[in-house]
């Protein structure tokens, strides 16, 4: 069976997109026709594990994301993935800059378009904030991924 390939993208690939990957992976558990990865538009955290605060909230919710490692988004990801979900408008611009064709561009959408269609709502970057930011991000991503699961 042909697989559907999904990529979650944020800036650093250590806070938001690893959570999105972990949450979506858990929701798709038992379905073998999906592949899921995450990436960052920036390169500062290539090879790094997720931020300890993302690891902690995931653990609290029963998910283990410690095996993930940061990597940078690249143009060839447009060839490998069917759907590219970005966390915020800045990620959206950065990913679209690397698109080579209209077909590439059509693969990209804001993940919160699932909950707030057409409103261009960001998943706020929790990197410089406190732990409650990570809980809020988790909650938003959980709701968004629940909708994605139904639609994909
Ligand atoms: P993320 O958060 O995009 O959700 O992974 C960030 C993590 C690190 C940095 C920026 C955002 N940074 O500049 O190092």
Coordinates of N, CA, C and O in Angstrom, one line a residue, residues 9-12 14-20 53-54 86-91 110-112 115-116 120-142 144:
X9 N 7.1 20.8 10.9 CA 8.3 21.7 10.8 C 8.1 22.9 11.7 O 7.0 23.5 11.8
X10 N 9.2 23.2 12.5 CA 9.2 24.4 13.3 C 10.6 25.1 13.0 O 11.2 24.8 12.0
X11 N 11.0 26.0 13.9 CA 12.2 26.7 13.7 C 13.5 25.9 14.1 O 14.4 25.7 13.3
X12 N 13.4 25.4 15.4 CA 14.6 24.7 15.9 C 14.6 23.2 15.8 O 15.6 22.6 16.0
X14 N 13.4 21.4 18.1 CA 13.6 20.8 19.4 C 12.4 21.0 20.3 O 12.3 20.3 21.3
X15 N 11.5 22.0 20.1 CA 10.4 22.2 21.0 C 9.0 21.8 20.4 O 8.4 20.8 20.8
X16 N 8.6 22.5 19.3 CA 7.2 22.2 18.8 C 7.1 21.0 17.9 O 6.2 20.2 18.1
X17 N 7.9 21.0 16.8 CA 7.7 19.9 15.9 C 8.0 18.5 16.4 O 7.3 17.6 16.0
X18 N 9.0 18.4 17.4 CA 9.1 17.0 18.0 C 7.8 16.6 18.7 O 7.5 15.4 18.7
X19 N 7.2 17.6 19.4 CA 5.9 17.3 20.0 C 4.8 16.9 19.0 O 4.1 15.9 19.2
X20 N 4.8 17.7 17.9 CA 3.8 17.4 16.9 C 4.0 16.0 16.3 O 3.1 15.2 16.1
X53 N 12.0 20.4 28.2 CA 10.7 20.8 28.6 C 9.6 20.1 27.6 O 8.5 19.8 28.1
X54 N 10.0 19.9 26.4 CA 9.1 19.1 25.5 C 9.1 17.7 25.9 O 8.1 17.0 25.9
X86 N 3.5 23.2 9.1 CA 4.4 24.2 9.7 C 3.7 24.7 11.0 O 2.5 24.8 11.0
X87 N 4.5 25.1 12.0 CA 4.0 25.6 13.2 C 3.5 27.0 13.2 O 2.6 27.4 13.9
X88 N 4.3 27.9 12.5 CA 3.9 29.3 12.5 C 4.1 30.0 11.1 O 4.7 29.3 10.2
X89 N 3.7 31.2 11.0 CA 3.8 31.9 9.8 C 5.2 32.2 9.3 O 5.5 32.2 8.1
X90 N 6.1 32.3 10.3 CA 7.5 32.5 9.9 C 8.1 31.2 9.3 O 8.8 31.2 8.3
X91 N 7.8 30.1 9.9 CA 8.2 28.8 9.3 C 7.6 28.6 7.9 O 8.2 28.1 7.0
X110 N -0.2 25.6 7.5 CA -0.1 25.8 9.0 C -0.9 24.8 9.7 O -2.1 24.5 9.4
X111 N -0.3 24.2 10.7 CA -0.9 23.0 11.4 C -2.2 23.5 12.1 O -3.2 22.8 12.2
X112 N -2.3 24.8 12.5 CA -3.5 25.2 13.2 C -4.6 25.7 12.3 O -5.7 26.1 12.7
X115 N -7.7 23.8 13.1 CA -8.6 24.3 14.2 C -9.2 25.7 13.8 O -10.3 26.0 14.2
X116 N -8.4 26.5 13.1 CA -8.8 27.9 12.8 C -8.6 28.2 11.3 O -7.7 28.9 10.9
X120 N -4.7 32.0 9.9 CA -3.2 32.1 10.0 C -2.7 32.1 11.5 O -1.9 33.0 11.8
X121 N -3.2 31.2 12.3 CA -2.9 31.2 13.7 C -1.6 30.4 13.9 O -1.4 29.4 13.3
X122 N -0.6 31.0 14.7 CA 0.6 30.4 15.0 C 0.5 29.5 16.2 O -0.2 29.8 17.2
X123 N 1.3 28.4 16.2 CA 1.7 27.7 17.5 C 2.8 28.5 18.1 O 3.9 28.6 17.5
X124 N 2.6 29.2 19.2 CA 3.6 30.1 19.7 C 4.9 29.4 20.1 O 4.9 28.2 20.6
X125 N 6.0 30.0 19.8 CA 7.3 29.4 20.1 C 7.5 29.4 21.6 O 7.6 30.5 22.2
X126 N 7.6 28.3 22.3 CA 7.7 28.3 23.7 C 9.1 28.3 24.3 O 9.4 28.3 25.5
X127 N 10.1 28.4 23.3 CA 11.5 28.3 23.7 C 12.0 29.2 24.8 O 12.7 28.8 25.7
X128 N 11.6 30.5 24.7 CA 12.1 31.5 25.7 C 11.1 31.7 26.9 O 11.3 32.5 27.7
X129 N 10.0 30.9 26.9 CA 9.1 31.1 28.0 C 9.2 30.0 29.1 O 10.2 29.3 29.2
X130 N 8.1 29.9 29.9 CA 8.1 28.9 31.0 C 7.5 27.6 30.6 O 7.1 27.4 29.4
X131 N 7.4 26.7 31.6 CA 6.8 25.4 31.3 C 5.4 25.4 30.9 O 4.9 24.5 30.1
X132 N 4.6 26.5 31.3 CA 3.2 26.5 30.9 C 3.0 26.7 29.4 O 2.1 26.2 28.8
X133 N 4.0 27.3 28.8 CA 4.0 27.5 27.3 C 4.0 26.1 26.6 O 3.4 25.9 25.6
X134 N 4.8 25.2 27.2 CA 4.9 23.9 26.6 C 3.6 23.1 26.8 O 3.2 22.4 25.9
X135 N 2.9 23.3 27.9 CA 1.6 22.6 28.1 C 0.6 23.1 27.1 O -0.2 22.4 26.6
X136 N 0.6 24.4 26.9 CA -0.3 25.0 26.0 C -0.1 24.5 24.5 O -1.0 24.2 23.8
X137 N 1.2 24.5 24.2 CA 1.6 24.0 22.9 C 1.1 22.5 22.7 O 0.6 22.2 21.7
X138 N 1.4 21.8 23.7 CA 0.9 20.4 23.7 C -0.6 20.3 23.4 O -1.0 19.5 22.5
X139 N -1.3 21.0 24.1 CA -2.8 21.0 24.0 C -3.2 21.4 22.6 O -4.1 20.7 22.0
X140 N -2.7 22.5 22.1 CA -3.0 22.9 20.7 C -2.7 21.8 19.7 O -3.5 21.5 18.8
X141 N -1.5 21.2 19.8 CA -1.1 20.2 18.9 C -1.9 19.0 19.0 O -2.2 18.3 18.0
X142 N -2.3 18.6 20.2 CA -3.1 17.4 20.4 C -4.5 17.6 19.7 O -4.9 16.7 19.0
X144 N -5.1 19.7 17.2 CA -4.9 19.8 15.7 C -4.6 18.4 15.1 O -5.2 18.0 14.1

